[in-house]
Amino acid sequence: MTIREPARDIAVLGEADVLVAGGGVSGAAAALAASRAGARTVLVERNGSLGGVATAGLMANIGNHFLDRQGRLVIDGIAKEVVDSLVERGAASPKWASREVPGVVIDSEQLKPLLSEMLASAGVTVLTHTLAARPILDGTAVNGAFIESKAGRQAVLARVVVDATGEADLAAQTGCPMRWTDGSASV
């Protein structure tokens, strides 16, 4: 059985150079990098806070892949900036950069405001409690996304859309090649 939803005009909430769907750690880093590079950036997150699994899922340990086997730092940039900022807040151990430490134990509740502050200082527009529901397609080009929030269905137009939803929610709807496996992180 199916039911037809009537066609309707959707209000455009705004336009951006970059729209990031998903405000987990990766999505926040993508939005931060885009904005710091000069792009007008909008990030939409379905939860009420940023950080994804690291915060909403209370994952209090980031795998320590910052160092190689010899103990040399091999990951830098925004990822290291986040960990260093957590250390400054007392939300991670200053001894995290050691091969003897298998993971970077963090206070996930401190990660939420840290990511919000970093994005705000970079000028990113953040919309929480907002789901990136469908990509806006012009042929095979993605020109933004339809979003759903308590304000209803709206659209954000963008030159570039980054799908950081964790399960490629938008990408899967574009018809791009996908690799499917049994099971799901959300089922």
C-alpha positions as a LaTeX table, in Angstrom:
\begin{tabular}{lrrr}
\hline
Residue & $x$ (\AA) & $y$ (\AA) & $z$ (\AA) \\
\hline
Met1 & 0.00 & 0.00 & 0.00 \\
Thr2 & 1.16 & 3.54 & $-0.69$ \\
Ile3 & $-0.24$ & 7.00 & $-0.12$ \\
Arg4 & 0.44 & 10.08 & $-2.25$ \\
Glu5 & 1.74 & 13.19 & $-0.55$ \\
Pro6 & 0.49 & 16.32 & $-2.28$ \\
Ala7 & 3.10 & 18.44 & $-4.05$ \\
Arg8 & 3.83 & 21.75 & $-2.39$ \\
Asp9 & 6.18 & 24.68 & $-2.54$ \\
Ile10 & 8.98 & 24.53 & 0.04 \\
Ala11 & 10.39 & 27.72 & 1.55 \\
Val12 & 14.13 & 28.25 & 1.12 \\
Leu13 & 15.57 & 28.89 & 4.57 \\
Gly14 & 18.89 & 30.06 & 3.18 \\
Glu15 & 21.80 & 29.61 & 0.84 \\
Ala16 & 25.34 & 28.58 & 1.60 \\
Asp17 & 28.57 & 27.76 & $-0.12$ \\
Val18 & 28.77 & 24.53 & 1.91 \\
Leu19 & 26.00 & 22.57 & 3.62 \\
Val20 & 27.15 & 19.86 & 6.03 \\
Ala21 & 24.55 & 17.24 & 6.96 \\
Gly22 & 25.47 & 15.68 & 10.29 \\
Gly23 & 27.06 & 17.35 & 13.30 \\
Gly24 & 29.16 & 14.50 & 14.62 \\
Val25 & 32.86 & 15.01 & 15.11 \\
Ser26 & 33.54 & 14.55 & 11.37 \\
Gly27 & 30.73 & 16.86 & 10.28 \\
Ala28 & 31.79 & 19.51 & 12.78 \\
Ala29 & 35.37 & 19.29 & 11.49 \\
Ala30 & 34.18 & 19.56 & 7.87 \\
Ala31 & 32.06 & 22.62 & 8.66 \\
Leu32 & 34.86 & 24.22 & 10.64 \\
Ala33 & 37.38 & 23.67 & 7.83 \\
Ala34 & 34.99 & 25.01 & 5.19 \\
Ser35 & 34.17 & 28.12 & 7.17 \\
Arg36 & 37.80 & 28.81 & 8.04 \\
Ala37 & 38.57 & 28.58 & 4.32 \\
Gly38 & 36.07 & 31.39 & 3.69 \\
Ala39 & 32.94 & 29.43 & 2.72 \\
Arg40 & 29.52 & 30.46 & 4.01 \\
Thr41 & 28.73 & 27.27 & 5.90 \\
Val42 & 25.56 & 25.73 & 7.34 \\
Leu43 & 25.61 & 22.58 & 9.46 \\
Val44 & 22.41 & 20.64 & 10.22 \\
Glu45 & 22.25 & 18.10 & 13.04 \\
Arg46 & 19.27 & 15.90 & 13.92 \\
Asn47 & 20.12 & 15.80 & 17.63 \\
Gly48 & 20.01 & 18.68 & 20.05 \\
Ser49 & 23.79 & 18.83 & 20.43 \\
Leu50 & 26.91 & 18.31 & 18.37 \\
Gly51 & 29.36 & 15.45 & 18.58 \\
Gly52 & 27.30 & 12.54 & 17.25 \\
Val53 & 28.19 & 9.17 & 18.72 \\
Ala54 & 30.98 & 10.74 & 20.79 \\
Thr55 & 28.42 & 12.79 & 22.75 \\
Ala56 & 24.88 & 11.47 & 22.18 \\
Gly57 & 26.23 & 7.92 & 22.37 \\
Leu58 & 28.42 & 8.77 & 25.40 \\
Met59 & 31.53 & 7.37 & 23.74 \\
Ala60 & 34.11 & 8.64 & 26.19 \\
Asn61 & 37.17 & 7.31 & 24.37 \\
Ile62 & 38.62 & 8.43 & 21.05 \\
Gly63 & 40.89 & 5.79 & 19.53 \\
Asn64 & 44.46 & 7.03 & 19.73 \\
His65 & 45.57 & 6.93 & 16.12 \\
Phe66 & 47.32 & 10.28 & 16.47 \\
Leu67 & 50.67 & 8.55 & 16.90 \\
Asp68 & 52.53 & 6.00 & 14.80 \\
Arg69 & 54.30 & 2.97 & 16.29 \\
Gln70 & 57.36 & 5.06 & 17.05 \\
Gly71 & 55.27 & 7.60 & 18.97 \\
Arg72 & 55.48 & 10.32 & 16.30 \\
Leu73 & 52.44 & 12.56 & 15.84 \\
Val74 & 50.84 & 11.71 & 12.48 \\
Ile75 & 47.44 & 13.39 & 12.88 \\
Asp76 & 47.25 & 17.13 & 13.36 \\
Gly77 & 44.90 & 19.93 & 12.34 \\
Ile78 & 41.37 & 20.18 & 13.64 \\
Ala79 & 41.44 & 16.72 & 15.25 \\
Lys80 & 44.43 & 17.63 & 17.40 \\
Glu81 & 43.00 & 21.10 & 18.05 \\
Val82 & 39.86 & 19.48 & 19.52 \\
Val83 & 41.86 & 17.15 & 21.78 \\
Asp84 & 44.19 & 19.97 & 22.90 \\
Ser85 & 41.13 & 22.13 & 23.68 \\
Leu86 & 39.62 & 19.31 & 25.72 \\
Val87 & 42.90 & 19.05 & 27.66 \\
Glu88 & 42.78 & 22.82 & 28.35 \\
Arg89 & 39.25 & 22.37 & 29.77 \\
Gly90 & 40.34 & 19.48 & 31.97 \\
Ala91 & 38.15 & 17.19 & 29.84 \\
Ala92 & 41.03 & 14.96 & 28.63 \\
Ser93 & 44.37 & 13.91 & 30.10 \\
Pro94 & 47.41 & 15.95 & 29.11 \\
Lys95 & 49.23 & 12.59 & 28.83 \\
Trp96 & 47.07 & 11.46 & 25.89 \\
Ala97 & 49.98 & 11.74 & 23.43 \\
Ser98 & 51.66 & 8.56 & 24.60 \\
Arg99 & 51.85 & 5.15 & 22.90 \\
Glu100 & 51.05 & 3.59 & 26.27 \\
Val101 & 47.63 & 5.26 & 26.19 \\
Pro102 & 45.41 & 3.20 & 23.86 \\
Gly103 & 42.74 & 5.84 & 23.65 \\
Val104 & 42.09 & 9.47 & 24.42 \\
Val105 & 39.61 & 9.40 & 27.29 \\
Ile106 & 37.38 & 12.47 & 27.11 \\
Asp107 & 34.51 & 14.05 & 28.98 \\
Ser108 & 31.93 & 13.78 & 26.20 \\
Glu109 & 29.71 & 16.35 & 27.91 \\
Gln110 & 32.51 & 18.92 & 27.50 \\
Leu111 & 32.86 & 18.07 & 23.82 \\
Lys112 & 29.33 & 19.39 & 23.13 \\
Pro113 & 29.97 & 23.02 & 24.13 \\
Leu114 & 33.51 & 22.92 & 22.74 \\
Leu115 & 32.30 & 22.03 & 19.23 \\
Ser116 & 29.51 & 24.62 & 19.47 \\
Glu117 & 31.98 & 27.32 & 20.49 \\
Met118 & 34.48 & 26.41 & 17.78 \\
Leu119 & 31.80 & 26.50 & 15.07 \\
Ala120 & 30.30 & 29.75 & 16.36 \\
Ser121 & 33.71 & 31.44 & 16.43 \\
Ala122 & 34.27 & 30.35 & 12.81 \\
Gly123 & 30.90 & 31.77 & 11.74 \\
Val124 & 29.17 & 28.46 & 10.95 \\
Thr125 & 25.37 & 28.56 & 11.07 \\
Val126 & 24.34 & 25.53 & 13.14 \\
Leu127 & 20.80 & 24.14 & 13.05 \\
Thr128 & 20.15 & 21.46 & 15.67 \\
His129 & 16.99 & 19.34 & 15.92 \\
Thr130 & 17.09 & 19.50 & 12.12 \\
Leu131 & 17.15 & 16.47 & 9.85 \\
Ala132 & 18.66 & 16.58 & 6.36 \\
Ala133 & 15.77 & 14.66 & 4.81 \\
Arg134 & 16.46 & 14.61 & 1.04 \\
Pro135 & 19.04 & 16.01 & $-1.34$ \\
Ile136 & 17.92 & 18.68 & $-3.79$ \\
Leu137 & 18.88 & 17.31 & $-7.18$ \\
Asp138 & 19.23 & 18.96 & $-10.58$ \\
Gly139 & 19.91 & 15.91 & $-12.71$ \\
Thr140 & 22.88 & 14.35 & $-10.93$ \\
Ala141 & 24.06 & 17.61 & $-9.31$ \\
Val142 & 23.27 & 18.07 & $-5.62$ \\
Asn143 & 22.23 & 21.68 & $-4.99$ \\
Gly144 & 21.33 & 21.52 & $-1.30$ \\
Ala145 & 18.95 & 19.58 & 0.90 \\
Phe146 & 15.41 & 19.57 & 2.11 \\
Ile147 & 15.47 & 19.76 & 5.89 \\
Glu148 & 12.87 & 18.97 & 8.54 \\
Ser149 & 12.62 & 20.67 & 11.92 \\
Lys150 & 9.91 & 21.91 & 14.26 \\
Ala151 & 9.50 & 24.75 & 11.75 \\
Gly152 & 8.45 & 22.13 & 9.19 \\
Arg153 & 9.99 & 21.28 & 5.84 \\
Gln154 & 12.38 & 23.84 & 4.39 \\
Ala155 & 15.28 & 23.89 & 1.97 \\
Val156 & 18.89 & 25.00 & 2.17 \\
Leu157 & 20.57 & 25.63 & $-1.17$ \\
Ala158 & 24.31 & 25.04 & $-1.40$ \\
Arg159 & 27.09 & 24.83 & $-3.96$ \\
Val160 & 28.65 & 21.90 & $-2.04$ \\
Val161 & 26.91 & 19.35 & 0.19 \\
Val162 & 28.91 & 17.19 & 2.59 \\
Asp163 & 27.12 & 14.06 & 3.80 \\
Ala164 & 28.49 & 13.42 & 7.29 \\
Thr165 & 25.36 & 11.62 & 8.49 \\
Gly166 & 27.23 & 8.48 & 9.44 \\
Glu167 & 25.27 & 6.21 & 7.13 \\
Ala168 & 25.34 & 8.29 & 3.93 \\
Asp169 & 21.67 & 9.20 & 4.28 \\
Leu170 & 21.78 & 11.89 & 1.57 \\
Ala171 & 24.29 & 10.20 & $-0.71$ \\
Ala172 & 22.17 & 7.05 & $-0.84$ \\
Gln173 & 19.24 & 9.07 & $-2.19$ \\
Thr174 & 21.26 & 10.58 & $-5.05$ \\
Gly175 & 21.65 & 7.31 & $-6.91$ \\
Cys176 & 25.42 & 7.33 & $-6.54$ \\
Pro177 & 27.13 & 3.93 & $-6.31$ \\
Met178 & 26.88 & 2.51 & $-2.80$ \\
Arg179 & 28.28 & $-0.54$ & $-1.10$ \\
Trp180 & 25.63 & $-2.30$ & 0.96 \\
Thr181 & 26.30 & $-4.69$ & 3.82 \\
Asp182 & 24.03 & $-6.68$ & 6.08 \\
Gly183 & 23.00 & $-4.90$ & 9.25 \\
Ser184 & 23.05 & $-1.26$ & 10.21 \\
Ala185 & 24.32 & 0.88 & 13.03 \\
Ser186 & 20.85 & 2.36 & 13.40 \\
Val187 & 18.69 & $-0.78$ & 13.27 \\
\hline
\end{tabular}
